[in-house]
């Protein structure tokens, strides 16, 4: 079944330009690993970046720039270009988690130390951006996605199983990009547990946003 | 594997097989006019020739550790990468250092460049971008890995990717020049100033929805130009 829920141009562009924070970028890069369609669009954006680099008004390098670089080349000529290391399949089979997600998790799905939540299990993935919360969720077949806040931005990428969100079904590789305006209640389809990557605004950020929202109502 | 390279600075000048584009003022009057009107000179055939030449230089660096070819890359890309870095660095010294880091990475990673992916400018842009994220945000940039067994490849591979890559880049320059100026401005702000679309909307005093729709329009136009080529 091919992917039907894709990334928008503006999210892809923020990833291509380097603006998108690490947490969101994990979801984008993992979707790109699974989705040739978005990859092709993304490649056009990188091509655009290269073309724009050509159009930049050159800023002359420092006069001794080339000499300095030559000195470094001489120092580092022992260093060989790193050969691309092909990733080894964990069990010789096809992993459920593609790169870069698998490296962030530290193993494929069968090695995950799930922590139980009411109605689901989760695995937190640490990042250094300080603005996102990134985790894997395992939702039992037929059950709703827990702790669904409907607030702030939210990326949900399906890795196995599927969830249904009203009329739409999201399967492996499909990504849902939601913001606070989207009212929805995703539910895992009844045939199998659903494992997905969920990226949201970090709780602290969310809390301050909540306070701002609540303040007018409390009259403070 | 160890390769010893002896570097002879004097010989570098003599081997240059490619004459860099003359400075702006030396260009024909017609070309200068185009620059003013559309903000950039667009000469697709030039761009294609440039790509082919730069690709040959980079391949020479990868295969023979060719210092003369590397100097050609440095003379063309160094000042552009420095300009790119300077968009975020107020400090010219930092921009210079990041440019040097980028060019060192070009030298060290040249074996990872594959001419069948086409465009040298794009390859160097991605290196510079990743170094800039590293320097300013102290953050990792997660990327996909085409060698990963879970990676889903595209169904079709174009017959001659090299030529296609070169032509695409040239056509893209042409298509970019046709974009309405507000769309081109958005692309430049996005790529150079690394501003989020929310920030760009605030800076320009336009709604975020307008920023997003201009981006969609711009890429729809660029995509259709590349798809039209058959
Ligand atoms: Zn997609």
PDB file of C-alpha atoms in Angstrom, chain A residues 3 8-37 39-90 92-102 104 108 126-129 131 153 172 177 179, chain B residues 1-9 12-13 24 39-40 47 50-51 62 65 67 70-71 74-84 86-87 93 96-97 99-101 103-104 107-112 117 119 121-122 124-126 129 132-133 137-145 147-155 165 168-169 172-173 176 184 186-188 190-192 194-198 212 215-217 219-220 222-223 226-227:
ATOM      1  CA  UNK A   3       1.715   6.354   1.136  1.00  0.00           C
ATOM      2  CA  UNK A   8       3.462  20.012   2.922  1.00  0.00           C
ATOM      3  CA  UNK A   9       5.910  22.149   0.975  1.00  0.00           C
ATOM      4  CA  UNK A  10       6.417  24.544   3.878  1.00  0.00           C
ATOM      5  CA  UNK A  11       7.499  21.811   6.326  1.00  0.00           C
ATOM      6  CA  UNK A  12       9.739  20.204   3.692  1.00  0.00           C
ATOM      7  CA  UNK A  13      11.286  23.599   2.963  1.00  0.00           C
ATOM      8  CA  UNK A  14      12.016  24.307   6.628  1.00  0.00           C
ATOM      9  CA  UNK A  15      13.770  20.952   6.754  1.00  0.00           C
ATOM     10  CA  UNK A  16      15.685  21.661   3.515  1.00  0.00           C
ATOM     11  CA  UNK A  17      16.877  25.066   4.709  1.00  0.00           C
ATOM     12  CA  UNK A  18      17.865  23.797   8.156  1.00  0.00           C
ATOM     13  CA  UNK A  19      15.294  25.816  10.124  1.00  0.00           C
ATOM     14  CA  UNK A  20      13.244  22.934  11.473  1.00  0.00           C
ATOM     15  CA  UNK A  21      14.156  21.855  15.016  1.00  0.00           C
ATOM     16  CA  UNK A  22      15.667  18.420  15.584  1.00  0.00           C
ATOM     17  CA  UNK A  23      12.511  16.741  16.946  1.00  0.00           C
ATOM     18  CA  UNK A  24      10.327  17.623  13.952  1.00  0.00           C
ATOM     19  CA  UNK A  25      13.224  16.831  11.642  1.00  0.00           C
ATOM     20  CA  UNK A  26      13.385  13.227  12.911  1.00  0.00           C
ATOM     21  CA  UNK A  27       9.801  12.706  11.738  1.00  0.00           C
ATOM     22  CA  UNK A  28      10.449  14.455   8.414  1.00  0.00           C
ATOM     23  CA  UNK A  29      13.651  12.496   7.699  1.00  0.00           C
ATOM     24  CA  UNK A  30      11.960   9.198   8.614  1.00  0.00           C
ATOM     25  CA  UNK A  31       9.012   9.957   6.338  1.00  0.00           C
ATOM     26  CA  UNK A  32      11.489  10.811   3.553  1.00  0.00           C
ATOM     27  CA  UNK A  33      13.198   7.430   4.033  1.00  0.00           C
ATOM     28  CA  UNK A  34       9.856   5.748   3.334  1.00  0.00           C
ATOM     29  CA  UNK A  35       8.433   8.119   0.718  1.00  0.00           C
ATOM     30  CA  UNK A  36      10.024   8.513  -2.750  1.00  0.00           C
ATOM     31  CA  UNK A  37       7.324  11.042  -3.650  1.00  0.00           C
ATOM     32  CA  UNK A  39      11.975  12.781  -1.520  1.00  0.00           C
ATOM     33  CA  UNK A  40      11.678  13.933  -5.094  1.00  0.00           C
ATOM     34  CA  UNK A  41      10.064  17.184  -3.942  1.00  0.00           C
ATOM     35  CA  UNK A  42      12.716  17.567  -1.283  1.00  0.00           C
ATOM     36  CA  UNK A  43      15.498  17.064  -3.837  1.00  0.00           C
ATOM     37  CA  UNK A  44      14.084  19.920  -5.892  1.00  0.00           C
ATOM     38  CA  UNK A  45      14.355  22.107  -2.803  1.00  0.00           C
ATOM     39  CA  UNK A  46      17.989  21.190  -2.254  1.00  0.00           C
ATOM     40  CA  UNK A  47      18.612  21.832  -5.943  1.00  0.00           C
ATOM     41  CA  UNK A  48      17.044  25.251  -5.395  1.00  0.00           C
ATOM     42  CA  UNK A  49      19.381  25.817  -2.441  1.00  0.00           C
ATOM     43  CA  UNK A  50      22.349  25.062  -4.702  1.00  0.00           C
ATOM     44  CA  UNK A  51      21.047  27.372  -7.411  1.00  0.00           C
ATOM     45  CA  UNK A  52      20.567  30.170  -4.878  1.00  0.00           C
ATOM     46  CA  UNK A  53      24.116  29.646  -3.627  1.00  0.00           C
ATOM     47  CA  UNK A  54      25.259  30.331  -7.212  1.00  0.00           C
ATOM     48  CA  UNK A  55      23.383  33.642  -7.197  1.00  0.00           C
ATOM     49  CA  UNK A  56      24.832  34.976  -3.939  1.00  0.00           C
ATOM     50  CA  UNK A  57      26.993  38.056  -4.333  1.00  0.00           C
ATOM     51  CA  UNK A  58      30.445  36.601  -3.531  1.00  0.00           C
ATOM     52  CA  UNK A  59      32.159  37.899  -0.392  1.00  0.00           C
ATOM     53  CA  UNK A  60      35.911  37.761  -1.048  1.00  0.00           C
ATOM     54  CA  UNK A  61      37.747  35.318   1.155  1.00  0.00           C
ATOM     55  CA  UNK A  62      40.485  36.685   3.415  1.00  0.00           C
ATOM     56  CA  UNK A  63      43.709  37.325   1.451  1.00  0.00           C
ATOM     57  CA  UNK A  64      45.528  34.485   3.182  1.00  0.00           C
ATOM     58  CA  UNK A  65      42.543  32.155   2.957  1.00  0.00           C
ATOM     59  CA  UNK A  66      43.898  29.805   0.308  1.00  0.00           C
ATOM     60  CA  UNK A  67      47.302  29.600   1.980  1.00  0.00           C
ATOM     61  CA  UNK A  68      45.656  28.764   5.282  1.00  0.00           C
ATOM     62  CA  UNK A  69      43.544  26.097   3.622  1.00  0.00           C
ATOM     63  CA  UNK A  70      46.604  24.630   1.898  1.00  0.00           C
ATOM     64  CA  UNK A  71      48.352  24.382   5.233  1.00  0.00           C
ATOM     65  CA  UNK A  72      45.403  22.472   6.623  1.00  0.00           C
ATOM     66  CA  UNK A  73      45.284  20.189   3.592  1.00  0.00           C
ATOM     67  CA  UNK A  74      48.909  19.331   4.167  1.00  0.00           C
ATOM     68  CA  UNK A  75      48.200  18.567   7.821  1.00  0.00           C
ATOM     69  CA  UNK A  76      45.230  16.425   7.052  1.00  0.00           C
ATOM     70  CA  UNK A  77      46.250  14.602   3.893  1.00  0.00           C
ATOM     71  CA  UNK A  78      46.506  11.439   5.957  1.00  0.00           C
ATOM     72  CA  UNK A  79      42.798  11.665   6.607  1.00  0.00           C
ATOM     73  CA  UNK A  80      41.024   9.738   3.887  1.00  0.00           C
ATOM     74  CA  UNK A  81      37.499  10.447   2.799  1.00  0.00           C
ATOM     75  CA  UNK A  82      35.204   8.346   4.927  1.00  0.00           C
ATOM     76  CA  UNK A  83      33.634   5.603   2.879  1.00  0.00           C
ATOM     77  CA  UNK A  84      29.884   5.461   3.196  1.00  0.00           C
ATOM     78  CA  UNK A  85      29.115   2.671   5.640  1.00  0.00           C
ATOM     79  CA  UNK A  86      26.158   0.586   4.556  1.00  0.00           C
ATOM     80  CA  UNK A  87      23.761   0.033   7.434  1.00  0.00           C
ATOM     81  CA  UNK A  88      23.620  -3.604   8.463  1.00  0.00           C
ATOM     82  CA  UNK A  89      20.148  -5.046   8.789  1.00  0.00           C
ATOM     83  CA  UNK A  90      19.653  -6.010  12.464  1.00  0.00           C
ATOM     84  CA  UNK A  92      19.313  -9.676   8.110  1.00  0.00           C
ATOM     85  CA  UNK A  93      15.655  -8.701   7.607  1.00  0.00           C
ATOM     86  CA  UNK A  94      13.923  -5.416   7.000  1.00  0.00           C
ATOM     87  CA  UNK A  95      13.748  -3.189  10.076  1.00  0.00           C
ATOM     88  CA  UNK A  96      10.446  -1.639  11.100  1.00  0.00           C
ATOM     89  CA  UNK A  97      12.232   1.574  12.093  1.00  0.00           C
ATOM     90  CA  UNK A  98      14.117   3.263   9.230  1.00  0.00           C
ATOM     91  CA  UNK A  99      17.134   5.497   9.735  1.00  0.00           C
ATOM     92  CA  UNK A 100      17.565   8.035  11.231  1.00  0.00           C
ATOM     93  CA  UNK A 101      14.870   6.900  13.683  1.00  0.00           C
ATOM     94  CA  UNK A 102      16.479   3.521  14.450  1.00  0.00           C
ATOM     95  CA  UNK A 104      17.767   7.616  17.809  1.00  0.00           C
ATOM     96  CA  UNK A 108      14.573  -1.786  16.099  1.00  0.00           C
ATOM     97  CA  UNK A 126      15.726  12.459  23.798  1.00  0.00           C
ATOM     98  CA  UNK A 127      16.759  15.356  21.547  1.00  0.00           C
ATOM     99  CA  UNK A 128      18.838  18.446  22.137  1.00  0.00           C
ATOM    100  CA  UNK A 129      16.459  21.043  20.720  1.00  0.00           C
ATOM    101  CA  UNK A 131      11.390  22.600  22.111  1.00  0.00           C
ATOM    102  CA  UNK A 153       1.716  21.339  16.548  1.00  0.00           C
ATOM    103  CA  UNK A 172       2.996   2.729   7.424  1.00  0.00           C
ATOM    104  CA  UNK A 177       0.602  17.074  10.522  1.00  0.00           C
ATOM    105  CA  UNK A 179      -2.219  21.954  14.570  1.00  0.00           C
TER     106      UNK A 179
ATOM    107  CA  UNK B   1      44.471   2.912   2.360  1.00  0.00           C
ATOM    108  CA  UNK B   2      46.863   5.827   2.617  1.00  0.00           C
ATOM    109  CA  UNK B   3      47.644   8.300  -0.075  1.00  0.00           C
ATOM    110  CA  UNK B   4      50.464  10.758   0.174  1.00  0.00           C
ATOM    111  CA  UNK B   5      49.909  14.030  -1.529  1.00  0.00           C
ATOM    112  CA  UNK B   6      52.653  16.477  -2.081  1.00  0.00           C
ATOM    113  CA  UNK B   7      51.354  19.942  -2.555  1.00  0.00           C
ATOM    114  CA  UNK B   8      53.121  22.365  -4.785  1.00  0.00           C
ATOM    115  CA  UNK B   9      51.495  25.740  -4.539  1.00  0.00           C
ATOM    116  CA  UNK B  12      48.377  25.112  -8.952  1.00  0.00           C
ATOM    117  CA  UNK B  13      48.030  28.246 -10.992  1.00  0.00           C
ATOM    118  CA  UNK B  24      30.337  41.682 -12.947  1.00  0.00           C
ATOM    119  CA  UNK B  39      18.140  40.234  -9.555  1.00  0.00           C
ATOM    120  CA  UNK B  40      20.279  37.559 -11.104  1.00  0.00           C
ATOM    121  CA  UNK B  47      25.192  27.387 -15.788  1.00  0.00           C
ATOM    122  CA  UNK B  50      29.769  25.673 -15.040  1.00  0.00           C
ATOM    123  CA  UNK B  51      28.168  22.566 -13.523  1.00  0.00           C
ATOM    124  CA  UNK B  62      38.036  12.611  -5.292  1.00  0.00           C
ATOM    125  CA  UNK B  65      43.454  14.427  -4.749  1.00  0.00           C
ATOM    126  CA  UNK B  67      44.999  20.290  -5.680  1.00  0.00           C
ATOM    127  CA  UNK B  70      40.464  21.949  -5.648  1.00  0.00           C
ATOM    128  CA  UNK B  71      41.736  25.492  -6.009  1.00  0.00           C
ATOM    129  CA  UNK B  74      37.760  27.110  -3.804  1.00  0.00           C
ATOM    130  CA  UNK B  75      37.990  30.205  -6.040  1.00  0.00           C
ATOM    131  CA  UNK B  76      34.407  29.806  -7.194  1.00  0.00           C
ATOM    132  CA  UNK B  77      32.637  28.423  -4.110  1.00  0.00           C
ATOM    133  CA  UNK B  78      34.706  29.918  -1.278  1.00  0.00           C
ATOM    134  CA  UNK B  79      33.384  33.490  -1.674  1.00  0.00           C
ATOM    135  CA  UNK B  80      29.829  32.221  -2.184  1.00  0.00           C
ATOM    136  CA  UNK B  81      29.909  29.960   0.847  1.00  0.00           C
ATOM    137  CA  UNK B  82      31.392  32.834   2.807  1.00  0.00           C
ATOM    138  CA  UNK B  83      28.501  35.059   1.693  1.00  0.00           C
ATOM    139  CA  UNK B  84      26.065  32.316   2.761  1.00  0.00           C
ATOM    140  CA  UNK B  86      27.813  35.827   6.541  1.00  0.00           C
ATOM    141  CA  UNK B  87      24.029  35.979   6.328  1.00  0.00           C
ATOM    142  CA  UNK B  93      35.941  36.023  11.003  1.00  0.00           C
ATOM    143  CA  UNK B  96      35.564  32.899   7.079  1.00  0.00           C
ATOM    144  CA  UNK B  97      36.124  29.983   9.482  1.00  0.00           C
ATOM    145  CA  UNK B  99      33.740  28.734   4.865  1.00  0.00           C
ATOM    146  CA  UNK B 100      37.119  27.078   5.504  1.00  0.00           C
ATOM    147  CA  UNK B 101      35.386  24.232   7.364  1.00  0.00           C
ATOM    148  CA  UNK B 103      35.920  23.655   1.913  1.00  0.00           C
ATOM    149  CA  UNK B 104      37.828  21.200   4.122  1.00  0.00           C
ATOM    150  CA  UNK B 107      38.147  17.994   0.195  1.00  0.00           C
ATOM    151  CA  UNK B 108      37.615  15.251   2.776  1.00  0.00           C
ATOM    152  CA  UNK B 109      34.234  14.006   1.576  1.00  0.00           C
ATOM    153  CA  UNK B 110      34.809  14.362  -2.160  1.00  0.00           C
ATOM    154  CA  UNK B 111      34.552  10.570  -2.582  1.00  0.00           C
ATOM    155  CA  UNK B 112      30.944  10.782  -1.420  1.00  0.00           C
ATOM    156  CA  UNK B 117      23.481  12.996  -8.656  1.00  0.00           C
ATOM    157  CA  UNK B 119      24.925  19.243  -9.170  1.00  0.00           C
ATOM    158  CA  UNK B 121      26.439  23.595  -6.049  1.00  0.00           C
ATOM    159  CA  UNK B 122      23.707  21.554  -4.399  1.00  0.00           C
ATOM    160  CA  UNK B 124      28.241  22.009  -1.438  1.00  0.00           C
ATOM    161  CA  UNK B 125      25.113  23.826  -0.286  1.00  0.00           C
ATOM    162  CA  UNK B 126      24.078  20.789   1.808  1.00  0.00           C
ATOM    163  CA  UNK B 129      23.945  24.150   5.553  1.00  0.00           C
ATOM    164  CA  UNK B 132      25.847  26.190   9.775  1.00  0.00           C
ATOM    165  CA  UNK B 133      23.207  24.284  11.794  1.00  0.00           C
ATOM    166  CA  UNK B 137      22.262  25.744  16.872  1.00  0.00           C
ATOM    167  CA  UNK B 138      24.669  23.183  18.313  1.00  0.00           C
ATOM    168  CA  UNK B 139      22.106  20.703  17.094  1.00  0.00           C
ATOM    169  CA  UNK B 140      22.110  17.536  15.074  1.00  0.00           C
ATOM    170  CA  UNK B 141      20.424  17.391  11.753  1.00  0.00           C
ATOM    171  CA  UNK B 142      18.792  14.000  11.325  1.00  0.00           C
ATOM    172  CA  UNK B 143      18.945  12.744   7.740  1.00  0.00           C
ATOM    173  CA  UNK B 144      17.801   9.605   5.931  1.00  0.00           C
ATOM    174  CA  UNK B 145      20.256   6.940   4.791  1.00  0.00           C
ATOM    175  CA  UNK B 147      21.886   2.481   2.256  1.00  0.00           C
ATOM    176  CA  UNK B 148      19.515   1.548   5.070  1.00  0.00           C
ATOM    177  CA  UNK B 149      17.624  -1.721   4.386  1.00  0.00           C
ATOM    178  CA  UNK B 150      14.374  -0.025   5.470  1.00  0.00           C
ATOM    179  CA  UNK B 151      14.871   2.795   2.928  1.00  0.00           C
ATOM    180  CA  UNK B 152      12.220   2.673   0.197  1.00  0.00           C
ATOM    181  CA  UNK B 153      13.800   3.415  -3.207  1.00  0.00           C
ATOM    182  CA  UNK B 154      11.949   5.092  -6.055  1.00  0.00           C
ATOM    183  CA  UNK B 155      10.377   2.773  -8.641  1.00  0.00           C
ATOM    184  CA  UNK B 165      21.010  16.571 -13.159  1.00  0.00           C
ATOM    185  CA  UNK B 168      17.758  20.340 -14.308  1.00  0.00           C
ATOM    186  CA  UNK B 169      20.093  22.744 -12.564  1.00  0.00           C
ATOM    187  CA  UNK B 172      16.015  25.650 -12.557  1.00  0.00           C
ATOM    188  CA  UNK B 173      18.035  28.860 -12.826  1.00  0.00           C
ATOM    189  CA  UNK B 176      13.765  30.873 -10.753  1.00  0.00           C
ATOM    190  CA  UNK B 184      11.875  34.554  -4.985  1.00  0.00           C
ATOM    191  CA  UNK B 186      10.697  34.217   0.238  1.00  0.00           C
ATOM    192  CA  UNK B 187      12.962  31.466  -1.050  1.00  0.00           C
ATOM    193  CA  UNK B 188      16.032  33.602  -0.381  1.00  0.00           C
ATOM    194  CA  UNK B 190      14.206  30.784   3.813  1.00  0.00           C
ATOM    195  CA  UNK B 191      17.507  29.485   2.499  1.00  0.00           C
ATOM    196  CA  UNK B 192      19.894  32.244   3.476  1.00  0.00           C
ATOM    197  CA  UNK B 194      17.369  30.336   8.046  1.00  0.00           C
ATOM    198  CA  UNK B 195      14.253  32.026   9.330  1.00  0.00           C
ATOM    199  CA  UNK B 196      11.175  30.015  10.253  1.00  0.00           C
ATOM    200  CA  UNK B 197       8.134  30.792   8.173  1.00  0.00           C
ATOM    201  CA  UNK B 198       6.509  32.346  11.244  1.00  0.00           C
ATOM    202  CA  UNK B 212       2.830  29.157   2.935  1.00  0.00           C
ATOM    203  CA  UNK B 215       5.992  28.751  -1.091  1.00  0.00           C
ATOM    204  CA  UNK B 216       3.510  26.294  -2.579  1.00  0.00           C
ATOM    205  CA  UNK B 217       3.130  28.417  -5.710  1.00  0.00           C
ATOM    206  CA  UNK B 219       7.629  25.111  -5.951  1.00  0.00           C
ATOM    207  CA  UNK B 220       4.635  24.208  -8.105  1.00  0.00           C
ATOM    208  CA  UNK B 222       9.643  25.143 -10.404  1.00  0.00           C
ATOM    209  CA  UNK B 223       8.399  21.554 -10.493  1.00  0.00           C
ATOM    210  CA  UNK B 226      11.414  20.609 -14.719  1.00  0.00           C
ATOM    211  CA  UNK B 227       8.610  18.224 -15.667  1.00  0.00           C
TER     212      UNK B 227
END
